[in-house]
PDB file of C-alpha atoms and ligand atoms in Angstrom:
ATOM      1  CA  UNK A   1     141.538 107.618   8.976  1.00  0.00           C
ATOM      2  CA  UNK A   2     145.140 108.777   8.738  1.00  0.00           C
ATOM      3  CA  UNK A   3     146.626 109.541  11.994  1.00  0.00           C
ATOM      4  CA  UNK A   4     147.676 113.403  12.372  1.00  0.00           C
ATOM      5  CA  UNK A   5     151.646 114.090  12.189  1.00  0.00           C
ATOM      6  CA  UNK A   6     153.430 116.851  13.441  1.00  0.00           C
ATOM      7  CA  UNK A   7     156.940 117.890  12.184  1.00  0.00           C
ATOM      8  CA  UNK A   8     158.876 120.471  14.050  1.00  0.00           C
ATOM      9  CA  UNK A   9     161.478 122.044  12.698  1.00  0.00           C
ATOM     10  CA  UNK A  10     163.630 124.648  14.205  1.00  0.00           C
ATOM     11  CA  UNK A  11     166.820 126.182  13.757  1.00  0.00           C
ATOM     12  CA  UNK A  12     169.090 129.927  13.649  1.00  0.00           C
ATOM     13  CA  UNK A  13     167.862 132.456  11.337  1.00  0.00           C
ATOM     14  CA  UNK A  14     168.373 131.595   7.336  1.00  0.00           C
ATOM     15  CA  UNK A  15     168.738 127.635   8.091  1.00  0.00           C
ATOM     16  CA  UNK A  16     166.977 126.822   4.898  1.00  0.00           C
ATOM     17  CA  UNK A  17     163.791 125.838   7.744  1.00  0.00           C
ATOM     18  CA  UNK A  18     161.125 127.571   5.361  1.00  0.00           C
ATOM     19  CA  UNK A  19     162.491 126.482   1.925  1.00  0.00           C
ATOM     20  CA  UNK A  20     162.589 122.826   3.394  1.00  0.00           C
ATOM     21  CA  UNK A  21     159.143 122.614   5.295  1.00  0.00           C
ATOM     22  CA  UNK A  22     157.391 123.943   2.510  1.00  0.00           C
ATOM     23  CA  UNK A  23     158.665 121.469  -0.230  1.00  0.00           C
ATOM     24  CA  UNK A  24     158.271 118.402   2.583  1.00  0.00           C
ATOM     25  CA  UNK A  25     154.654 120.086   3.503  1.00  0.00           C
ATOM     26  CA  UNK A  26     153.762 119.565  -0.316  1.00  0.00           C
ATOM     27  CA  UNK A  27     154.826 115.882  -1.303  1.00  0.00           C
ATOM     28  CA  UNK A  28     153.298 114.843   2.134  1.00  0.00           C
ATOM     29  CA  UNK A  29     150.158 116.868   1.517  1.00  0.00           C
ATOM     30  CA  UNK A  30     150.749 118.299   4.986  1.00  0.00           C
ATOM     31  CA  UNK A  31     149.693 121.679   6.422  1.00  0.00           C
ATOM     32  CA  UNK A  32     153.222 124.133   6.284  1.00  0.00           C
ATOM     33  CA  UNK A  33     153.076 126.270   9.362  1.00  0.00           C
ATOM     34  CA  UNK A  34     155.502 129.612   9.080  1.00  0.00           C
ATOM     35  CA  UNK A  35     155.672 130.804  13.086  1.00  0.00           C
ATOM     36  CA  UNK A  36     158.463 133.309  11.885  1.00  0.00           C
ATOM     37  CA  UNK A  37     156.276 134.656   9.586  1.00  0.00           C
ATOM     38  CA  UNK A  38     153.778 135.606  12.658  1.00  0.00           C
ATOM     39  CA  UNK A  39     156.329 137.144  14.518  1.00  0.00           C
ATOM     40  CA  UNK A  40     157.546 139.004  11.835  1.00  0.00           C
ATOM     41  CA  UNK A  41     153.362 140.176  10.976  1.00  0.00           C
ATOM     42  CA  UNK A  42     153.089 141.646  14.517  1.00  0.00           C
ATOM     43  CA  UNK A  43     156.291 143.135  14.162  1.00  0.00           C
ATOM     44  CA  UNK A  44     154.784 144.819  10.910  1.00  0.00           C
ATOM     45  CA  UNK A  45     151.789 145.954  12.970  1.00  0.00           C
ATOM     46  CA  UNK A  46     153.659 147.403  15.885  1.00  0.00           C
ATOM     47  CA  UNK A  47     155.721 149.376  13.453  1.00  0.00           C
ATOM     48  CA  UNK A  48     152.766 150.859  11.106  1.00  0.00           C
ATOM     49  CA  UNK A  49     151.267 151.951  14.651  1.00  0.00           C
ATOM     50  CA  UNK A  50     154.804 154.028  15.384  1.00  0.00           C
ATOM     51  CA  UNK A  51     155.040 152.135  18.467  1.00  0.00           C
ATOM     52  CA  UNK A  52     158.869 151.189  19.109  1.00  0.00           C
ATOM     53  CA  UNK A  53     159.420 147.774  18.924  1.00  0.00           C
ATOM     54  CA  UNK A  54     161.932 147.642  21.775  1.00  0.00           C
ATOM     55  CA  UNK A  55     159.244 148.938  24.033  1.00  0.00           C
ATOM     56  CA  UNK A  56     157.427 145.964  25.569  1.00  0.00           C
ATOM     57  CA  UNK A  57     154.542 147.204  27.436  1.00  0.00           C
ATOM     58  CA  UNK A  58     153.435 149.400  24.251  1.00  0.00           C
ATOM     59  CA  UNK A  59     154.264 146.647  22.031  1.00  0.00           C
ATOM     60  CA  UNK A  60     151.980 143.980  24.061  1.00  0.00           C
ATOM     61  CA  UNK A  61     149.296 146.376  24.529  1.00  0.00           C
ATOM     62  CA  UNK A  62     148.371 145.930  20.888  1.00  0.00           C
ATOM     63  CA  UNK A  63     147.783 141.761  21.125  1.00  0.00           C
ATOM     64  CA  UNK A  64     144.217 142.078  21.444  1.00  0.00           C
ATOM     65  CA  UNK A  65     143.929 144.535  17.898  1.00  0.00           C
ATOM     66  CA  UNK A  66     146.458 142.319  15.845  1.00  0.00           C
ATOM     67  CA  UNK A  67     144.800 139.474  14.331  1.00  0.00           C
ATOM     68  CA  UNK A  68     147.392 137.401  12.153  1.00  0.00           C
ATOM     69  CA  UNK A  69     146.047 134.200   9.186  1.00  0.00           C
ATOM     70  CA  UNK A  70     148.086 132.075   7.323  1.00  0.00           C
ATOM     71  CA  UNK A  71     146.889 132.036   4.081  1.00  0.00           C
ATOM     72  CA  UNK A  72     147.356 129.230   1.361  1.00  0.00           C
ATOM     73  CA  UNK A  73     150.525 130.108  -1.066  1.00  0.00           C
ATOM     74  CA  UNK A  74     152.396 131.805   2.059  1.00  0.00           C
ATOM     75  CA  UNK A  75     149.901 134.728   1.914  1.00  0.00           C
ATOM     76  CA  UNK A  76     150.477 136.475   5.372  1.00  0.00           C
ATOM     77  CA  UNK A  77     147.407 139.178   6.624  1.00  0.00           C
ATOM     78  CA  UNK A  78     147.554 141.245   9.767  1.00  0.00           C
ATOM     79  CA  UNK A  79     143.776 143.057  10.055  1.00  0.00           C
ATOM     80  CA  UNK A  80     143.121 141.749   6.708  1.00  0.00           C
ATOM     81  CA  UNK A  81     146.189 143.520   5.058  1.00  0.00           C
ATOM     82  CA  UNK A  82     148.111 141.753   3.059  1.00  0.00           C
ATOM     83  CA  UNK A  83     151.339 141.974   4.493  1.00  0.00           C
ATOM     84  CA  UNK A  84     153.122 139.152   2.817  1.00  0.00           C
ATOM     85  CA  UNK A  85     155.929 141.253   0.895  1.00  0.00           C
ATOM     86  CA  UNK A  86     156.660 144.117   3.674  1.00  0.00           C
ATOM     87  CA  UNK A  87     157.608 141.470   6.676  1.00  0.00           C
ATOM     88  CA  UNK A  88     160.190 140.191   4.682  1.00  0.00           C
ATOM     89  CA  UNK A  89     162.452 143.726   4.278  1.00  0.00           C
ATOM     90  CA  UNK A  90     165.023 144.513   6.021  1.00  0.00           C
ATOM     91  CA  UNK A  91     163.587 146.748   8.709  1.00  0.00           C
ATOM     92  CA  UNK A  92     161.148 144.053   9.788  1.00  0.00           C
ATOM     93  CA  UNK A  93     164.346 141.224   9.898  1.00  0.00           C
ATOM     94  CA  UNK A  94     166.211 143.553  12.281  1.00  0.00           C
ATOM     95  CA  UNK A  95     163.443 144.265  14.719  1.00  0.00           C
ATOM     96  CA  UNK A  96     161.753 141.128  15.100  1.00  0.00           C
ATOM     97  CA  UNK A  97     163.827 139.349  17.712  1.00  0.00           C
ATOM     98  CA  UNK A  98     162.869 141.688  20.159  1.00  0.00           C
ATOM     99  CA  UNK A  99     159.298 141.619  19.620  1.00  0.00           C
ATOM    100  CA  UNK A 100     159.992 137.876  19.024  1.00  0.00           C
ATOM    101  CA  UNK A 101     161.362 138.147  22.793  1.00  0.00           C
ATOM    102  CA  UNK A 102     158.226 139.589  25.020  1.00  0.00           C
ATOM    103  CA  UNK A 103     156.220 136.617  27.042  1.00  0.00           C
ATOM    104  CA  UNK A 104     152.744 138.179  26.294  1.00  0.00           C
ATOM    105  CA  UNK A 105     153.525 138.068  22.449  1.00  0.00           C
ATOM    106  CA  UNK A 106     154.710 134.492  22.176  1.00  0.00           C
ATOM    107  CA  UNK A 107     151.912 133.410  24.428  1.00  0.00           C
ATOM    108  CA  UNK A 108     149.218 134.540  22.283  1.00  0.00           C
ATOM    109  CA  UNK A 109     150.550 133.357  18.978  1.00  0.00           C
ATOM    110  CA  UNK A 110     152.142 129.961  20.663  1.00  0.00           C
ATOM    111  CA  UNK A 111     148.097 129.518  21.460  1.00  0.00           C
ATOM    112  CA  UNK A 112     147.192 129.969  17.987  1.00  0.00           C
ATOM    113  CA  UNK A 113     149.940 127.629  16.993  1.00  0.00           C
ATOM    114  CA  UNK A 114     148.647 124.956  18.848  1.00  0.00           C
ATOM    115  CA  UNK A 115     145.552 125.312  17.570  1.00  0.00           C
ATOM    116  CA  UNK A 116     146.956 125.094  14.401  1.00  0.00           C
ATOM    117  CA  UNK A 117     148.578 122.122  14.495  1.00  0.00           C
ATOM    118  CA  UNK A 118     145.464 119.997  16.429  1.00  0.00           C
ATOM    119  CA  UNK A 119     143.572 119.163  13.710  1.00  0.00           C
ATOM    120  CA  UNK A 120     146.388 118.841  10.785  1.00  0.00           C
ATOM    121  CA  UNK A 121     148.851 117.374   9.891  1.00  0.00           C
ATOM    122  CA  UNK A 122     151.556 120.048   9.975  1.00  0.00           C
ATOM    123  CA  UNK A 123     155.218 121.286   9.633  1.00  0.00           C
ATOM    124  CA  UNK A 124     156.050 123.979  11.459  1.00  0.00           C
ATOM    125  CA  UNK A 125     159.261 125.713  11.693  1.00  0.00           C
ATOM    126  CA  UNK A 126     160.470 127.996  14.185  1.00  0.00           C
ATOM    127  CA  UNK A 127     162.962 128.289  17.000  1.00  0.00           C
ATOM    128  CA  UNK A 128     160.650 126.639  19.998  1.00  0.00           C
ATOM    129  CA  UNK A 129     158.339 124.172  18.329  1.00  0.00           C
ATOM    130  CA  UNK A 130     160.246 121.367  19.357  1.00  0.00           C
ATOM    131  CA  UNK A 131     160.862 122.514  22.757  1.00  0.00           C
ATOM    132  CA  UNK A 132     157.671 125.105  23.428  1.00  0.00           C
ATOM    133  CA  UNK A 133     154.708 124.776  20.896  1.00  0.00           C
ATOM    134  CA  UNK A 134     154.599 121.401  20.276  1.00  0.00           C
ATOM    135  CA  UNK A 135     156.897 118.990  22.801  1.00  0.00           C
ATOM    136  CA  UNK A 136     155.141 116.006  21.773  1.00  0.00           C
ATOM    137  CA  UNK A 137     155.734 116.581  17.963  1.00  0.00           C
ATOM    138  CA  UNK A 138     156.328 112.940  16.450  1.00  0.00           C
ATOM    139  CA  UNK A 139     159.545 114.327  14.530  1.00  0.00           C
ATOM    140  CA  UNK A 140     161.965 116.599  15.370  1.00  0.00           C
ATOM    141  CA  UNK A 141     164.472 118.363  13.419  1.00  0.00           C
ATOM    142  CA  UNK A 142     167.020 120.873  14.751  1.00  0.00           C
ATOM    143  CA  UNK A 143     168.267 122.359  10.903  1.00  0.00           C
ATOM    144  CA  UNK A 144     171.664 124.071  11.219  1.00  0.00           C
ATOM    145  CA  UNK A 145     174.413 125.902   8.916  1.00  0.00           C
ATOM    146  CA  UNK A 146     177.271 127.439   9.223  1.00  0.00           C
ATOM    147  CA  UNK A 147     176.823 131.370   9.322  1.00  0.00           C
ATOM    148  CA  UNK A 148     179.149 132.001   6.459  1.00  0.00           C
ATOM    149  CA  UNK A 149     176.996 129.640   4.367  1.00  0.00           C
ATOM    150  CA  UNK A 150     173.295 131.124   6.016  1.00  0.00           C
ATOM    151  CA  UNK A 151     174.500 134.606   5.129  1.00  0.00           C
ATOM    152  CA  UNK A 152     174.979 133.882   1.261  1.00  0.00           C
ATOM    153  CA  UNK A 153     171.984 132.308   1.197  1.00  0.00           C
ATOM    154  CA  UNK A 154     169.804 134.871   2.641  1.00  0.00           C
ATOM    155  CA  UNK A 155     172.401 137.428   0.369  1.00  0.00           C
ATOM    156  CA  UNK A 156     171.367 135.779  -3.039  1.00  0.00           C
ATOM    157  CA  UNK A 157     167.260 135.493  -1.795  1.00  0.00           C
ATOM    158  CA  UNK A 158     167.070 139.022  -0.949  1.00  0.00           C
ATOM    159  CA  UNK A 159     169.690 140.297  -4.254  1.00  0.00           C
ATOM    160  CA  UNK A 160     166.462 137.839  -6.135  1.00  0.00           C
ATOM    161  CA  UNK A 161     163.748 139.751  -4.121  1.00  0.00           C
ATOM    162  CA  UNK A 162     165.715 143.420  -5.318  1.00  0.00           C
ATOM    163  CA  UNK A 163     166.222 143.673  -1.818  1.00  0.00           C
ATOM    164  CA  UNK A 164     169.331 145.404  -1.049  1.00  0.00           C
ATOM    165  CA  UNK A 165     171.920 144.675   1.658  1.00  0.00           C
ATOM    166  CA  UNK A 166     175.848 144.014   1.490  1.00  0.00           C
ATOM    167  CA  UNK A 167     176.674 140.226   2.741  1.00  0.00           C
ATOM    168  CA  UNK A 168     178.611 141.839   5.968  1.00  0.00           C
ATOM    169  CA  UNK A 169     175.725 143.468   6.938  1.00  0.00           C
ATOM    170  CA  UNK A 170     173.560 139.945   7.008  1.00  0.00           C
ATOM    171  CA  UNK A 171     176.261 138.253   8.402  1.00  0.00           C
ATOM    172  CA  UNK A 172     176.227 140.844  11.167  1.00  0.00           C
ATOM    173  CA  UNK A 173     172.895 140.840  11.820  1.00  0.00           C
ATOM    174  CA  UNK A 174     172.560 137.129  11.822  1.00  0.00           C
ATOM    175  CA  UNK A 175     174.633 136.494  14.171  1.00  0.00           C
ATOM    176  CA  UNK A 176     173.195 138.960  15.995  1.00  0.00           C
ATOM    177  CA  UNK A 177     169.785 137.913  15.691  1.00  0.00           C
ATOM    178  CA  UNK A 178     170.781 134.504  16.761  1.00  0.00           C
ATOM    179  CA  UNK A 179     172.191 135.841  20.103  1.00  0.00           C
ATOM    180  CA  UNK A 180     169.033 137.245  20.833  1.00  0.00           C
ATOM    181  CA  UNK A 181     166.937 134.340  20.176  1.00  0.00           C
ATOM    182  CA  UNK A 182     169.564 131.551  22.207  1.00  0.00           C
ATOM    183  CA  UNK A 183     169.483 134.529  25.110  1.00  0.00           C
ATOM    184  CA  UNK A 184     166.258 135.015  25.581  1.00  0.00           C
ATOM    185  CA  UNK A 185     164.429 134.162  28.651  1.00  0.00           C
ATOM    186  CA  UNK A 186     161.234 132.929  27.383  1.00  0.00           C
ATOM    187  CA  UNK A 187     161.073 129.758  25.004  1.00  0.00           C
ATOM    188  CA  UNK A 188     164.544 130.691  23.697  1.00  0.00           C
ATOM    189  CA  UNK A 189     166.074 128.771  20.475  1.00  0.00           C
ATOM    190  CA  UNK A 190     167.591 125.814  21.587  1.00  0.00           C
ATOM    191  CA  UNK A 191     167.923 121.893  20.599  1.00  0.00           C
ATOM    192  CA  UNK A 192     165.213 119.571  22.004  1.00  0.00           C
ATOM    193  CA  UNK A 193     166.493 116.400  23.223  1.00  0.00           C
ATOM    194  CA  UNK A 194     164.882 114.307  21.241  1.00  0.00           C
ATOM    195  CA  UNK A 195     165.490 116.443  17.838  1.00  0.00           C
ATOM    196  CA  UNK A 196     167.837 115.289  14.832  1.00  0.00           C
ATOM    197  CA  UNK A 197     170.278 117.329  14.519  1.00  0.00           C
ATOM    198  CA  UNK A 198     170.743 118.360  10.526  1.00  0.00           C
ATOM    199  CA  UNK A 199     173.705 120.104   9.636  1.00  0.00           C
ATOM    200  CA  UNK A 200     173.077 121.199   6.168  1.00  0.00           C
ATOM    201  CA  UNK A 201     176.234 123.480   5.531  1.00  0.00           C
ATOM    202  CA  UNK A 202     177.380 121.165   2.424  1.00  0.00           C
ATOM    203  CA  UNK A 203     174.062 119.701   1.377  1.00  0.00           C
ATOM    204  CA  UNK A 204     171.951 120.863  -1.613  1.00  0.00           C
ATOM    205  CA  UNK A 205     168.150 121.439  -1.205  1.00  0.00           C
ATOM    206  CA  UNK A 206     167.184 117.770  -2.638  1.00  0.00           C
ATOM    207  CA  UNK A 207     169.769 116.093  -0.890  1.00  0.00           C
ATOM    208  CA  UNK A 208     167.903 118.441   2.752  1.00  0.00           C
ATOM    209  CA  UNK A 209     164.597 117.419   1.284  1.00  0.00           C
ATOM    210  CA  UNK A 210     165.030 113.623   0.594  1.00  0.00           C
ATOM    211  CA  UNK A 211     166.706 112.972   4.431  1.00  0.00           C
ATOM    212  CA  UNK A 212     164.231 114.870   6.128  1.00  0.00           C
ATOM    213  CA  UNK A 213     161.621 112.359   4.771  1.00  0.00           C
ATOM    214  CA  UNK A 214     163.837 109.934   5.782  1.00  0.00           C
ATOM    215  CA  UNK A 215     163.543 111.029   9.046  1.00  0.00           C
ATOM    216  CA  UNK A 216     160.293 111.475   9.203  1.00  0.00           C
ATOM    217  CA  UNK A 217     159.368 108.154   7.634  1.00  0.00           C
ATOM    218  CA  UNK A 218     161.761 106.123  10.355  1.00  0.00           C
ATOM    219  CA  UNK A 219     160.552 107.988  13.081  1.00  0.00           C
ATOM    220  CA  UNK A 220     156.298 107.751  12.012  1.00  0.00           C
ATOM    221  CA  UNK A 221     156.541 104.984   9.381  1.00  0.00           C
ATOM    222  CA  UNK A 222     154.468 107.540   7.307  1.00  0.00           C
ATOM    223  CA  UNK A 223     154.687 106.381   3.644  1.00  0.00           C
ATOM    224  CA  UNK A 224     156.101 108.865   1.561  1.00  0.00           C
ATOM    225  CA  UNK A 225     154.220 109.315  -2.118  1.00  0.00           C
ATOM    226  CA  UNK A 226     156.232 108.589  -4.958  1.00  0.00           C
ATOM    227  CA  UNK A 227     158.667 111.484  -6.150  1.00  0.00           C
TER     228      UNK A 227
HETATM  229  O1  LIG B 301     162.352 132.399  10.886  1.00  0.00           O
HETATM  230  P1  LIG B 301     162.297 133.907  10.766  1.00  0.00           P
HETATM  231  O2  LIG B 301     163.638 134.563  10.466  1.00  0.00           O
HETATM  232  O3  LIG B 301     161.238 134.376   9.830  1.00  0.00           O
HETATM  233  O4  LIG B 301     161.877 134.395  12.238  1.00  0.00           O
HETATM  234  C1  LIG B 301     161.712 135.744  12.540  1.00  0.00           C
HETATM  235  C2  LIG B 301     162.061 135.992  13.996  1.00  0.00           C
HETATM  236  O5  LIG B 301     161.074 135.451  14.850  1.00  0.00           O
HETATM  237  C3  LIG B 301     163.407 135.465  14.478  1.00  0.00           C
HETATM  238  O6  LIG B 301     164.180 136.516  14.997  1.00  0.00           O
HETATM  239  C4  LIG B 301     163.105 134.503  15.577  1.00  0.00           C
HETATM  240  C5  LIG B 301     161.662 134.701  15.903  1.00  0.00           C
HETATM  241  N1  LIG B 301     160.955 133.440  16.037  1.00  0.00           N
HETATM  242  C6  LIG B 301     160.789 132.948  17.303  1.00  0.00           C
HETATM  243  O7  LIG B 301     161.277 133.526  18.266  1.00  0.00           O
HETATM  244  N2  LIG B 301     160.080 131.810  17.483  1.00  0.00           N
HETATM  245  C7  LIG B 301     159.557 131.153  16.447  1.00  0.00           C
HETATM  246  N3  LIG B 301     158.848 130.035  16.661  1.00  0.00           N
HETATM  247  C8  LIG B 301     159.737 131.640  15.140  1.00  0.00           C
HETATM  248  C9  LIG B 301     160.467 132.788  14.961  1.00  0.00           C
END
């Protein structure tokens, strides 16, 4: 039997984490695991219920109602609902991080996380998987970008998605998102030790994609299939 590999990759908002992990998760055959994507699900919740999201007691008093699943082909439910579209607009981007920043919340999804990731092989991207959910992750990878070069990306996604935003307001709330996940107390974004750092500012997708299972391939000897 094959032994069971976990890749954890984290990084500021609009790092290129998702795009990456996903197209490493399919030529490896390996389980992609979008944390942001729970975070963002409860956030969804908490809003449908009309509870503000910067209130933390009301906002954790509504982990035992939210259930969140991963589905295959990035198909995100909260309850059951299909939620896969609405955590991606706007609203949802700008009111994760605090959400994102109570202890009770991470707690109970970190837990599912894990549990996740025990049985698969996975890549998981996030801001604390290398540090939090999974410190004994075989790689690391700490993906980073300049914010000039994060905020067009996330600019020409969401112009793709008919989302609509100017790129000084992503900019702005990049950075400011990023404060708030470096800042907070609990399991805040931050490099690992032992994570690569991957500065991908001037690289194209394949170029991301093929040193990434370079990485992974010195640090596991995992053979790669052929491209
Ligand atoms: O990666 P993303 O933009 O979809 O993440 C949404 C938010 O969730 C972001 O503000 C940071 C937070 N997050 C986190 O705190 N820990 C994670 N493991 C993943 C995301």
């Amino acid at each position: 039997m094959r032994k069971i590999i976990s890749v954890a990759i984290d990084g500021p908002a609009a790092a290129g984490k998702s795009t990456i992990a996903k197209k490493v998760a399919k030529i490896l055959n390996f389980t992609y695991i979008d944390t942001g994507a729970m975070y963002r699900a409860f956030t969804y919740y908490v809003m449908k219920k009309g509870v503000d999201p910067q209130d933390e007691e009301a906002a954790c008093a509504l982990i035992p109602e939210v259930e969140i699943n991963l589905e295959p082909g990035d198909v995100v439910l909260v309850n059951q609902e299909d939620v896969t579209k609405q955590i991606r607009e706007t609203y949802i981007s700008s009111n994760v991080s605090y959400i994102a920043s109570y202890r009770a919340i991470r707690l109970a999804l970190v837990e599912q996380q894990r549990r996740l990731a025990r049985n698969n092989s996975v890549i998981m991207d996030g801001r604390d998987i290398g540090t939090y959910v999974l410190p004994d992750a075989d790689v690391k990878i700490f993906q980073v970008a300049s914010v000039h070069t994060r905020a067009i990306r996330r600019y020409e996604e969401n112009l793709e998605k008919g989302i609509q935003c100017t790129l000084q307001q992503i900019e702005d709330d990049l950075v400011r998102r990023d404060y708030i996940d470096s800042n907070r107390e609990f399991a805040p974004l931050r490099q690992a030790p032992d994570a690569v750092l991957l500065d991908t500012s001037l690289m194209s997708i394949e170029e991301v994609v093929v040193r990434v299972l370079e990485i992974i391939v010195a640090k596991t000897g995992y053979e790669v299939p052929k491209l």
